[in-house]
CSV table of C-alpha atoms in Angstrom, one decimal:
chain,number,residue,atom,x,y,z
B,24,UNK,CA,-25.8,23.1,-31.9
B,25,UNK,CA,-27.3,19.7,-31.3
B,26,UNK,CA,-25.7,17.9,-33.6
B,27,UNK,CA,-22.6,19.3,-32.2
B,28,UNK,CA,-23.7,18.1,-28.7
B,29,UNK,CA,-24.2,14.9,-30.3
B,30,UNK,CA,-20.9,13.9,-32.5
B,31,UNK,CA,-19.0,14.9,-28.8
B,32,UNK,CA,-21.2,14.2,-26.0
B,33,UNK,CA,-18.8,11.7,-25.0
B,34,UNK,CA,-15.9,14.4,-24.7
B,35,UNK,CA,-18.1,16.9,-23.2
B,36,UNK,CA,-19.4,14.0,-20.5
B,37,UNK,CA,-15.9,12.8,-20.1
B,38,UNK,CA,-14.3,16.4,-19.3
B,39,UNK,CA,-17.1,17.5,-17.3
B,40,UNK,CA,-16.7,14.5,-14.5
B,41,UNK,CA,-13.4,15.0,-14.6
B,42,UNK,CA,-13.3,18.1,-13.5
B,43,UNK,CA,-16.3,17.7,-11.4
B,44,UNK,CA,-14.7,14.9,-10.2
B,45,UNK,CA,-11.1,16.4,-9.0
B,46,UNK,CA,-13.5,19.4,-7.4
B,47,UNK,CA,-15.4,17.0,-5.5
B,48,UNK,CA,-12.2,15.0,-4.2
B,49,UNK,CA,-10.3,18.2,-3.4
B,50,UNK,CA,-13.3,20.2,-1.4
B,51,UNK,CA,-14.8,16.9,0.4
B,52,UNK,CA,-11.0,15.9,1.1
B,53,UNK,CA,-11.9,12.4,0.3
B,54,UNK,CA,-8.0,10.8,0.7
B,55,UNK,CA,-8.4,12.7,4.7
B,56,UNK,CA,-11.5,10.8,5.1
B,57,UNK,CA,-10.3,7.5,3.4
B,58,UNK,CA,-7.8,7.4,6.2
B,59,UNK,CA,-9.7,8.6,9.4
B,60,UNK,CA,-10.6,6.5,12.3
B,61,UNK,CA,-7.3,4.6,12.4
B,62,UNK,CA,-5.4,5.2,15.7
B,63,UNK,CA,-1.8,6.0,15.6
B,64,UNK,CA,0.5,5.9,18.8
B,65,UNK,CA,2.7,8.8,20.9
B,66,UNK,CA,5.2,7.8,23.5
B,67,UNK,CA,5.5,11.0,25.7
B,68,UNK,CA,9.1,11.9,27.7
B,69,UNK,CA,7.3,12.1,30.8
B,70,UNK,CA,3.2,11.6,31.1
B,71,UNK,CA,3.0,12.5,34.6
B,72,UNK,CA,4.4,16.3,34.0
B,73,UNK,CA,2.9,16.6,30.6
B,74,UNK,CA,-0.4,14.7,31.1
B,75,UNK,CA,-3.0,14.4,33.6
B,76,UNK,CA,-6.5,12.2,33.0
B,77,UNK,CA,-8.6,15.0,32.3
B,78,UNK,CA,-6.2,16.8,30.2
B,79,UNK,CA,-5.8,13.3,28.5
B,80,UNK,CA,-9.1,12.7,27.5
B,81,UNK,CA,-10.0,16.1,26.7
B,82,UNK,CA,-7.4,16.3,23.8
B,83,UNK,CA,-8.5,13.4,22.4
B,84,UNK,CA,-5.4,11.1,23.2
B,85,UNK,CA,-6.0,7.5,25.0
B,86,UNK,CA,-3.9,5.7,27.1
B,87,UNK,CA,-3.2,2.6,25.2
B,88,UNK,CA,-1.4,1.2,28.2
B,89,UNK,CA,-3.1,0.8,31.4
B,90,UNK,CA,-2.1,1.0,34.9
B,91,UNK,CA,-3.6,-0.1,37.9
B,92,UNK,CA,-6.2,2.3,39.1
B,93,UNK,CA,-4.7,2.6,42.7
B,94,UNK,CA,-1.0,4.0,40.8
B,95,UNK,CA,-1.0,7.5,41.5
B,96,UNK,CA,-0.3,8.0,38.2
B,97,UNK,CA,-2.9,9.9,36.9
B,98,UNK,CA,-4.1,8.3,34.2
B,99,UNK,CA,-7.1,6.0,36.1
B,100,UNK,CA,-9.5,4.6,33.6
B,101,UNK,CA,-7.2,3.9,31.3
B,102,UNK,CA,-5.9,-0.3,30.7
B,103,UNK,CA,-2.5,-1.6,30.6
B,104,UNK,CA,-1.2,-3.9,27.9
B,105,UNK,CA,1.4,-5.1,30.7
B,106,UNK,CA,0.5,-8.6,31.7
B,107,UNK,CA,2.1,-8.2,35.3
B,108,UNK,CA,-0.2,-7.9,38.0
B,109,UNK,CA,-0.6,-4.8,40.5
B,110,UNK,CA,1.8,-6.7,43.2
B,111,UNK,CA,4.2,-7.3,40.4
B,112,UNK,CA,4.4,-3.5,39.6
B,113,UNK,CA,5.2,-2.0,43.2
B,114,UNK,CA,8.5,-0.8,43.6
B,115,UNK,CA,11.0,-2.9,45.5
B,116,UNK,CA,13.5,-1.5,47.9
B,117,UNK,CA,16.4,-1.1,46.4
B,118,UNK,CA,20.0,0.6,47.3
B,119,UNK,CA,20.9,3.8,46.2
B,120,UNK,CA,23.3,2.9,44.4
B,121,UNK,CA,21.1,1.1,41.6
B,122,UNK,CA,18.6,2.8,39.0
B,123,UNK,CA,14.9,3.1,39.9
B,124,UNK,CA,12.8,2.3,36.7
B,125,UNK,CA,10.3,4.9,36.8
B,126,UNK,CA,6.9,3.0,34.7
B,127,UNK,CA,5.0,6.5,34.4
B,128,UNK,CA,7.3,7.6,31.4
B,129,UNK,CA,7.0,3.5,29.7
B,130,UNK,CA,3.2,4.5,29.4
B,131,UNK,CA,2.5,4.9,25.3
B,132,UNK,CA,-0.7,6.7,24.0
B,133,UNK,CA,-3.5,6.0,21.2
B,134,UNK,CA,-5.4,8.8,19.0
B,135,UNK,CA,-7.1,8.6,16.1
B,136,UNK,CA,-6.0,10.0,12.8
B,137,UNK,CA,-8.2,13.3,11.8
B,138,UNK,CA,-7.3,16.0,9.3
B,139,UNK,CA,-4.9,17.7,11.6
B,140,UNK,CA,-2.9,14.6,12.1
B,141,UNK,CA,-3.0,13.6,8.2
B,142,UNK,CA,-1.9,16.9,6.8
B,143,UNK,CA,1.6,17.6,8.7
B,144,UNK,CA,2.8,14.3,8.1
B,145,UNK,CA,5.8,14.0,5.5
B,146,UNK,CA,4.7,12.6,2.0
B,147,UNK,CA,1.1,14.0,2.4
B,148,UNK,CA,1.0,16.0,-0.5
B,149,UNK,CA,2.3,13.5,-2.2
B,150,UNK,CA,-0.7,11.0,-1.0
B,151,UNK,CA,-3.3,13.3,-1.6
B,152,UNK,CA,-2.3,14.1,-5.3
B,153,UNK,CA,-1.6,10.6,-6.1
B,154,UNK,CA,-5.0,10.1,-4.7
B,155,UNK,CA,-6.7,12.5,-6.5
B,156,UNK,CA,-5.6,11.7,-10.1
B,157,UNK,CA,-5.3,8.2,-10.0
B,158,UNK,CA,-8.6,8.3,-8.8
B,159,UNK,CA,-10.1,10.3,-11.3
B,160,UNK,CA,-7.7,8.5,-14.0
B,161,UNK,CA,-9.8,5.0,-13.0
B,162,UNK,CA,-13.2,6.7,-12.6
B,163,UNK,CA,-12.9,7.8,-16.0
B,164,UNK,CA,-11.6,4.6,-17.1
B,165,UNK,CA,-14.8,3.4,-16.4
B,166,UNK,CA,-17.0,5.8,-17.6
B,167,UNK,CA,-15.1,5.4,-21.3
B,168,UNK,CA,-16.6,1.4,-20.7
B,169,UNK,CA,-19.4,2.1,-19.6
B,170,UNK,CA,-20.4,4.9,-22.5
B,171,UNK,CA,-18.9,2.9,-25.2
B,172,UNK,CA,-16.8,3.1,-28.7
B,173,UNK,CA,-17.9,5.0,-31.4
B,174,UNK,CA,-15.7,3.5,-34.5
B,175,UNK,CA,-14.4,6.0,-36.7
B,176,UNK,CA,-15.8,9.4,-34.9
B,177,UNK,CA,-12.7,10.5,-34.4
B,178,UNK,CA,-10.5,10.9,-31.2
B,179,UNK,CA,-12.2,13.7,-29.9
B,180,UNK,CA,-15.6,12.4,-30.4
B,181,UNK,CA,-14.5,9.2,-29.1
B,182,UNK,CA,-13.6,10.7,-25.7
B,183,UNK,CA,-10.8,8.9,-25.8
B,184,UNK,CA,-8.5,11.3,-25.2
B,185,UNK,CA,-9.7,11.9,-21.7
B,186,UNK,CA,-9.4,8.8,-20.5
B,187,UNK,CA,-5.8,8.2,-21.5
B,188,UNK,CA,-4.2,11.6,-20.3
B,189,UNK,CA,-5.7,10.7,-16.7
B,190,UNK,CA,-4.8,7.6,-16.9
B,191,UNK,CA,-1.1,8.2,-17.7
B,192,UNK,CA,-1.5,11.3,-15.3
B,193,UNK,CA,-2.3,9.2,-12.5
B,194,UNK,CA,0.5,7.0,-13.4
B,195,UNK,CA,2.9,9.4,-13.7
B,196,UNK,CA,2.0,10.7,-10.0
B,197,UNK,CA,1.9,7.2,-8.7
B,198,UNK,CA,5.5,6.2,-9.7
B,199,UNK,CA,6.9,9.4,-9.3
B,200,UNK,CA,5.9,9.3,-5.4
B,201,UNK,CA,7.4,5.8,-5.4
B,202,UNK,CA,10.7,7.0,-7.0
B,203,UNK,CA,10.7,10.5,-4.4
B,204,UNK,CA,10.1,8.3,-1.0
B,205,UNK,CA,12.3,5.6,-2.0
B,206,UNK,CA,15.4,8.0,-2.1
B,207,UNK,CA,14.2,9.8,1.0
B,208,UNK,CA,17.4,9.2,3.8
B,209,UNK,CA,16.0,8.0,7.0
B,210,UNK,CA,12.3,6.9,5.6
B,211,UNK,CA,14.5,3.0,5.0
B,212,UNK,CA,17.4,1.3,6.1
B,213,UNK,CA,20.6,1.2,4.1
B,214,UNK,CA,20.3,-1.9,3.4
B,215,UNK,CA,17.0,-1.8,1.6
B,216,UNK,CA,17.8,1.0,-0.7
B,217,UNK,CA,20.6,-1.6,-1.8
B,218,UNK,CA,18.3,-4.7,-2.2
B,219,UNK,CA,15.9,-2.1,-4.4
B,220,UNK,CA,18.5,-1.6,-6.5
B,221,UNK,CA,19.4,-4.9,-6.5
B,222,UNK,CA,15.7,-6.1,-7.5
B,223,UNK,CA,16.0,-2.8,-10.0
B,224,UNK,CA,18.7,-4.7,-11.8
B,225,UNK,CA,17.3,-7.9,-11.6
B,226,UNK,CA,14.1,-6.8,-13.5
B,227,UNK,CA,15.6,-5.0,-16.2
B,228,UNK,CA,17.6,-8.0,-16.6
B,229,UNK,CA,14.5,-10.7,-17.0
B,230,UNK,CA,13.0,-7.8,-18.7
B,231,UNK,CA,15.3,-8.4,-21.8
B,232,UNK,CA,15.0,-11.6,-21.3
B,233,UNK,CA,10.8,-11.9,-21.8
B,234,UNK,CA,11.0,-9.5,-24.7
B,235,UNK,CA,14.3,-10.9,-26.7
B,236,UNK,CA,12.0,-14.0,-27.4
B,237,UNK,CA,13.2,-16.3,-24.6
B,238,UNK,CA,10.2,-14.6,-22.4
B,239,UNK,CA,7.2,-16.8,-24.2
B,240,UNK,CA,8.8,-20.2,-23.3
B,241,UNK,CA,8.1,-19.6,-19.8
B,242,UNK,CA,5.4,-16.8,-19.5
B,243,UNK,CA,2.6,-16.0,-21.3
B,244,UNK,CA,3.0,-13.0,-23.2
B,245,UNK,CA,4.4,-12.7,-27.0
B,246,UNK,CA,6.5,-9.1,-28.0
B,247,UNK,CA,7.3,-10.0,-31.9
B,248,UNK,CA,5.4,-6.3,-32.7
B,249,UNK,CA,7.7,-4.3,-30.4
B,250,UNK,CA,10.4,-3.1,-31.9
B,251,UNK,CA,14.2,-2.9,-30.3
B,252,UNK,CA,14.2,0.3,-28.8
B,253,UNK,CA,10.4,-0.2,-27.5
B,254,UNK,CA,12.0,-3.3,-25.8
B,255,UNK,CA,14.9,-1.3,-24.1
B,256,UNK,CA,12.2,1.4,-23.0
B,257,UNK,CA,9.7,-1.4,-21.7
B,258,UNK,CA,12.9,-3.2,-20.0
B,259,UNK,CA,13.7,0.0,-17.7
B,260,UNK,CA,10.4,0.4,-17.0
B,261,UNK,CA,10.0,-3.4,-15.5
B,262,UNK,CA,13.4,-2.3,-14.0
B,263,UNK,CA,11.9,0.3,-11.9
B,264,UNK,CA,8.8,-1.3,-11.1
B,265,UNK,CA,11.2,-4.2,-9.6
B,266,UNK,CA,13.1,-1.4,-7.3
B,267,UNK,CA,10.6,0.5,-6.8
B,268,UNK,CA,8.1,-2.2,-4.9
B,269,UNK,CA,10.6,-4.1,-3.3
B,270,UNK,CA,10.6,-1.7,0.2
B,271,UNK,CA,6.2,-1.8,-0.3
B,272,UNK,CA,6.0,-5.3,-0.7
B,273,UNK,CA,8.3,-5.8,2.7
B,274,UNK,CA,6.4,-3.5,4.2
B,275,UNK,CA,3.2,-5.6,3.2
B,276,UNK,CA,4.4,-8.6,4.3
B,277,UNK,CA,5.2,-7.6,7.7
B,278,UNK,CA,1.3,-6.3,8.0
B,279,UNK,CA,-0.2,-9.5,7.5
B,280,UNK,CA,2.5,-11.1,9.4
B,281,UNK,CA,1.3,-8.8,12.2
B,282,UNK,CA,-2.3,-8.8,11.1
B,283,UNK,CA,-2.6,-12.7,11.0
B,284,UNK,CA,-1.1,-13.1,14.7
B,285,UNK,CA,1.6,-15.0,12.8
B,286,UNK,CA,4.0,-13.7,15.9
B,287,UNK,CA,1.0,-15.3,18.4
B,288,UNK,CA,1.3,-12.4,20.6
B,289,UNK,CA,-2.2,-12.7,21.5
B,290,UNK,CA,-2.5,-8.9,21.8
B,291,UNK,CA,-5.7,-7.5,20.6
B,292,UNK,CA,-3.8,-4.1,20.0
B,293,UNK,CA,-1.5,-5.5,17.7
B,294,UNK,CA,-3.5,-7.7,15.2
B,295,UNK,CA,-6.7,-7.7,12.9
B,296,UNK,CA,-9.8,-8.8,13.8
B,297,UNK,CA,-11.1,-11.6,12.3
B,298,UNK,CA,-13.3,-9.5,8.9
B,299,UNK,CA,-9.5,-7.5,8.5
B,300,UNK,CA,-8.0,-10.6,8.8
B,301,UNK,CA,-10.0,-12.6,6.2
B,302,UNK,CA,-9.2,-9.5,3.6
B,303,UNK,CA,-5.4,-10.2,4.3
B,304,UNK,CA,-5.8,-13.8,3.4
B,305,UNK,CA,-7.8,-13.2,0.5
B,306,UNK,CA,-5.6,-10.3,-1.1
B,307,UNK,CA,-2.4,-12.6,-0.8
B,308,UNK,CA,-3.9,-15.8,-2.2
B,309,UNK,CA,-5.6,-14.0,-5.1
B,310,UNK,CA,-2.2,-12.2,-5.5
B,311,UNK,CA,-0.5,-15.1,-5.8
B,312,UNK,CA,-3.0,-17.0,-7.9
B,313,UNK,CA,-3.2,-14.2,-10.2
B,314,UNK,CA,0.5,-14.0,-10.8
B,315,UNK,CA,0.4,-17.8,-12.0
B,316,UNK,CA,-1.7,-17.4,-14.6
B,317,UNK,CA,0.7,-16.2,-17.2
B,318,UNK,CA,3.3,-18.5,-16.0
B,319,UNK,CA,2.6,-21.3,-18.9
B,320,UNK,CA,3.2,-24.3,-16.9
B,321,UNK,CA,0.3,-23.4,-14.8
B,322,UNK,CA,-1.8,-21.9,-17.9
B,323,UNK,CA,-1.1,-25.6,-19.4
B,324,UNK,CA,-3.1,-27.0,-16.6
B,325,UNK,CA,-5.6,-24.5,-16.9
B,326,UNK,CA,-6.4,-25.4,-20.2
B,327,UNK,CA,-7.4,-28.7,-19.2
B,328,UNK,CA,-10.6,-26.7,-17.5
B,329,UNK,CA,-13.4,-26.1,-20.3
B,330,UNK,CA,-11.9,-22.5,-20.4
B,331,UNK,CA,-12.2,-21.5,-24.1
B,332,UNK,CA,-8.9,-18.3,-25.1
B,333,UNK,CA,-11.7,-15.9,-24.9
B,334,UNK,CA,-13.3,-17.2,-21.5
B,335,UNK,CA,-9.4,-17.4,-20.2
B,336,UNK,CA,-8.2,-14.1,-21.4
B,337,UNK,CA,-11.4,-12.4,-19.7
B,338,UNK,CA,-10.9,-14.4,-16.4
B,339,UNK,CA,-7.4,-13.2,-16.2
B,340,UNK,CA,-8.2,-9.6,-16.4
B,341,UNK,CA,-10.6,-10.3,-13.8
B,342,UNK,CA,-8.3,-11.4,-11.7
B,343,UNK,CA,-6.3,-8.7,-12.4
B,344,UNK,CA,-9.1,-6.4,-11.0
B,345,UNK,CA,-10.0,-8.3,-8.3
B,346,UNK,CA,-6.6,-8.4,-7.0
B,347,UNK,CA,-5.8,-4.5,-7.6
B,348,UNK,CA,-9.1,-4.1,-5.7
B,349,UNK,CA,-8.1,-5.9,-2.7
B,350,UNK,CA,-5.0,-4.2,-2.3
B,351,UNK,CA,-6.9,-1.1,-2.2
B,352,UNK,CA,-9.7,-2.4,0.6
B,353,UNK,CA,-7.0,-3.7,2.9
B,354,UNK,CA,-4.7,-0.7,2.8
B,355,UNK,CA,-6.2,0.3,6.0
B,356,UNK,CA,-5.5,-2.9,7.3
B,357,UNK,CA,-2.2,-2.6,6.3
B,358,UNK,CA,-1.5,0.4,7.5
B,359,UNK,CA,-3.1,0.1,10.5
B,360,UNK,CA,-0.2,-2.6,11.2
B,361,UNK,CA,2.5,-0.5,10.0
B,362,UNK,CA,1.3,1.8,13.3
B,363,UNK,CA,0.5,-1.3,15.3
B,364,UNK,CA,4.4,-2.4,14.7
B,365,UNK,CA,5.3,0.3,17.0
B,366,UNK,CA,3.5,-0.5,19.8
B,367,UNK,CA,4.9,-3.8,19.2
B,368,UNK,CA,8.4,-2.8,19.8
B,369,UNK,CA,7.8,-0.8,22.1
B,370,UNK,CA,5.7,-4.0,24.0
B,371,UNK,CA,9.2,-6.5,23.5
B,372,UNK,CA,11.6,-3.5,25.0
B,373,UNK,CA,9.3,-3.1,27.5
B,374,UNK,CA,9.6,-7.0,28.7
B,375,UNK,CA,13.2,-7.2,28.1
B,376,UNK,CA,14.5,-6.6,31.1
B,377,UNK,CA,13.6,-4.5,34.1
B,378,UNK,CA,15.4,-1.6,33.0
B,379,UNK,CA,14.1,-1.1,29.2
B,380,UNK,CA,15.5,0.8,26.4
B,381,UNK,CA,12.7,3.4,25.7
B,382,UNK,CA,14.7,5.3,23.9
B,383,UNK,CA,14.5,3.4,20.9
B,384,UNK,CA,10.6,2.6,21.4
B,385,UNK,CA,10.3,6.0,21.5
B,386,UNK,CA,12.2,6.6,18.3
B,387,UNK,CA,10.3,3.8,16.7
B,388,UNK,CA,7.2,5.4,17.8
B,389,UNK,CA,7.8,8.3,16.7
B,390,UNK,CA,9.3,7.4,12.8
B,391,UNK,CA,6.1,5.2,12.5
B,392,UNK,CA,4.0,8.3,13.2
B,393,UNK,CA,6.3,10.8,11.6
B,394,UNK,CA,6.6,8.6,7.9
B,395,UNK,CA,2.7,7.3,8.2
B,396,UNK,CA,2.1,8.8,5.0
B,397,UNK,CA,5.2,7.1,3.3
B,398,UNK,CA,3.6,4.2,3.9
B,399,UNK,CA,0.7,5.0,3.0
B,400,UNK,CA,1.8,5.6,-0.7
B,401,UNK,CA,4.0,2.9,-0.4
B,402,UNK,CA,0.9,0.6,-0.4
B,403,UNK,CA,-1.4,2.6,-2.3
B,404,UNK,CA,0.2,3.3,-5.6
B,405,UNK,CA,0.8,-0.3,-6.6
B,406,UNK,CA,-2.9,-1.0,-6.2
B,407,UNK,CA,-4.0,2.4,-8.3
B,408,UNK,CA,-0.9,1.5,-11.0
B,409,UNK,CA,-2.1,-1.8,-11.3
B,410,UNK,CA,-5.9,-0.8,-12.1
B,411,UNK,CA,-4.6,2.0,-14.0
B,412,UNK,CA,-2.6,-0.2,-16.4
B,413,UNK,CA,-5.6,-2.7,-16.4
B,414,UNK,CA,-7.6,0.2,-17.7
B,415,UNK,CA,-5.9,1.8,-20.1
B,416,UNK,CA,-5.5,-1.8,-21.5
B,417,UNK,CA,-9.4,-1.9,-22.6
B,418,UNK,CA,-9.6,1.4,-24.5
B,419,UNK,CA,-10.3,0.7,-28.0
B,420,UNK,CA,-9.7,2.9,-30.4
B,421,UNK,CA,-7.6,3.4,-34.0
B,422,UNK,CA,-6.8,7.0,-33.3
B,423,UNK,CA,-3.3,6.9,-32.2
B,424,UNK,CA,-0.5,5.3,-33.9
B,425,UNK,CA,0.3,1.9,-32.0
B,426,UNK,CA,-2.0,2.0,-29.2
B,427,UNK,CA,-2.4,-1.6,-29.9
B,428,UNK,CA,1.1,-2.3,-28.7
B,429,UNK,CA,0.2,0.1,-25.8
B,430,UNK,CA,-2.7,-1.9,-24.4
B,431,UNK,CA,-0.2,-4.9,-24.6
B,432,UNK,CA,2.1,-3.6,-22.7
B,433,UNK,CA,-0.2,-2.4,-20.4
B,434,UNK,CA,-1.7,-5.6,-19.4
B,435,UNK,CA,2.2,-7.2,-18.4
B,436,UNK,CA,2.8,-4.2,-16.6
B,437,UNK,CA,-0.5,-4.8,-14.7
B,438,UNK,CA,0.6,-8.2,-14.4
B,439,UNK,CA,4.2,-7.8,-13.7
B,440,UNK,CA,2.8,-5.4,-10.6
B,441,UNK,CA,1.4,-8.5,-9.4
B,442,UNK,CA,4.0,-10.4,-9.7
B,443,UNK,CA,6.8,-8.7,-8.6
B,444,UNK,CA,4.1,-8.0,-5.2
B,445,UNK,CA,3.9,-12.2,-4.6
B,446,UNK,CA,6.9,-13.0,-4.9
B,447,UNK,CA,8.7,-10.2,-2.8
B,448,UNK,CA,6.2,-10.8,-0.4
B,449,UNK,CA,5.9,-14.4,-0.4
B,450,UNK,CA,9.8,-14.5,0.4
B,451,UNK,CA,9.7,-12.0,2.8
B,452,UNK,CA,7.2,-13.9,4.7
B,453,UNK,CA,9.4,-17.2,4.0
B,454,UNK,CA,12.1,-15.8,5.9
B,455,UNK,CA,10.0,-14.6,8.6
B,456,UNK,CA,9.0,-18.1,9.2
B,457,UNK,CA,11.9,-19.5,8.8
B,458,UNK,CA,13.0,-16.8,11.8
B,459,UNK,CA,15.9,-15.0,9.4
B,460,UNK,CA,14.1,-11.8,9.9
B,461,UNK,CA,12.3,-10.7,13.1
């Protein structure tokens, strides 16, 4: 019996944390608490019949707009975002003939996100199990490095086996959500679906391209081993990846253009503080970096540093890491924006004019709080895909037929992830500057 416990400890090791592993996830509700604390918004019909102070604060939902405390409205104690002043905000006399703006129902409200909030959002399910395997998928990633290869023991006494069906689990999961919310009806505009497939097209195109041999004169990665159907198959897959993060890397863009102040709003509400703020900066330059460092102009320069191939190939992949990591720690940020949005909407209709449109803040309210958890797998599967990639790049083992070829391809996947991420939202961010969108 102990030999047996021996030759497979690292299966046995391997299959017991994952399963410990997707218990301890599932019971502790780990992708609930990895969202908690942020603070979503409601925009009510009418806050003086549906909400009092007391009733407010006892049901956990904050005023995020405050009035004057000598209003009448109700809701004393809580601060307005309006920059007009009390004189400012008493009515005028008017004639009966015009429309009285009543500023009770322009009031919008803050709560934070709990369990209750989380779980009847749309998508949830689809968070939580992306979550939970791609989570498990990396952890045991990491466990296979950290325990080691045992050369010719076999693939079951390897534990390699483990490692790669999570891995490719949590994949699978990861895209699939992707592919499900991107074809959901009123979770994006018309117009982005097109520009997805547009991008879809694009990268199956310069797919063909990089592995027919043209690829190497201007990136950094060689495909003589893969043979012509592999191509095709690794062409549709960069094809989908293209479509697929176009909407999440828009979406990322306008966070840190929010985050960052870019809009200087000066609203406290609206952007990061200065620790969030530094973690948006650092995620988009490392992004950026990273995705230069298989483009071989810039490797050319790189090889003037004393980087020997091994030194560079290692500092690459840690880039790699470094950058999937990032995306992971500001994905509250991020989202936190993506809520934040709303209140900034609703902020510019209110100014407009004296009679604002709250209808559509309302709306827009309401679809940022309704599809929060669309956008929450819209930025976290990219991170966990890239990681997951990177990961399955470093097993080593002679057990299955052309594994070699997979671990190639898995490291341009992980980098194409990257890149595809910079330079969507680089040029998103280019055209916010340049005041094309708004």
């Amino acid at each position: 019996m102990l030999p047996f416990f021996q030759l497979y400890s690292n299966l046995i090791l391997q299959t017991l944390f994952s399963l410990s592993l997707t218990l301890v996830l599932t019971f502790l509700k780990i992708p609930v608490f990895f969202l908690q604390g942020l603070h979503t918004y409601i925009h009510p019909d009418n806050v003086a019949g549906h909400h009092g102070g007391s009733a407010s604060s006892s049901s956990g939902v904050r005023a995020a707009i405050r009035r004057p405390s000598d209003s009448g409205s109700g809701l004393d104690g809580y601060q307005s975002l309006s920059s007009r002043t009390n004189t400012e905000l008493k009515k005028k006399n008017k004639s009966k003939d015009k429309f009285e703006f009543d500023e009770n129902n322009a009031q919008i409200f803050r709560l934070k996100l709990d369990e209750g909030h989380l779980q009847t959002r749309l998508f949830y399910n689809d968070y939580h199990n992306s979550f939970v395997f791609s989570f498990v998928g990396i952890s045991c990633l990491l466990l296979y490095k950290y325990l080691g290869y045992k050369q010719d023991s076999g693939v079951l006494a390897n534990g390699d086996l483990i490692p790669i069906i999570f891995g490719f689990i949590g994949l699978i999961k990861a895209f699939s959500s992707l592919a499900k919310i991107s074809f959901e009806k009123s979770g994006s505009k018309r117009s982005e679906k097109q520009f997805s497939a547009i991008f879809g097209v694009l990268g199956f195109i310069l797919g063909i391209i990089i592995c027919s041999g043209i690829g190497p004169l201007v990136f950094d990665f060689h495909f003589d081993s893969i043979e012509g159907s592999w191509r095709i198959f690794v062409s549709i897959l960069m094809g989908f990846i293209a479509g697929s993060l176009y909407m999440p890397a828009g979406k990322n863009a306008r966070s840190f253009w929010l985050g960052t102040d870019q809009l200087r709003c000066n609203l406290s509400i609206i952007s990061c503080g200065w620790f969030s703020r530094l973690i948006l900066y650092a995620n988009y330059i490392l992004t950026v970096f990273t995705a230069l460092l298989w483009i071989n102009p810039f490797v050319e320069i790189l090889s003037f540093v004393s980087f020997s191939k091994s030194e560079f190939t290692r500092f690459r992949l840690l880039c790699l890491l470094l950058s999937g990591v990032l995306q992971i720690v500001s994905l509250r940020s991020n989202l936190q924006m993506f809520l934040n949005e709303a209140v900034l909407s609703w902020y510019q209709r209110l100014h407009a004019s004296k009679v604002p449109d709250l209808d559509f803040s309302r709306a827009k309210v309401f679809l940022h709080n309704h599809y929060l958890c669309l956008a929450v797998v819209q930025f976290f599967a990219p991170s966990v895909s890239l990681l997951l990639f990177l990961g399955l790049s470093q097993i080593d083992t002679n057990s299955f037929d052309k594994y070699n070829l997979v671990k190639e391809v898995a490291v341009f996947m992980a980098w194409w992830i990257v890149f595809i991420w910079a330079v969507i939202t680089s040029a998103t961010l280019v055209f916010y500057r340049r005041g094309i969108l708004t």
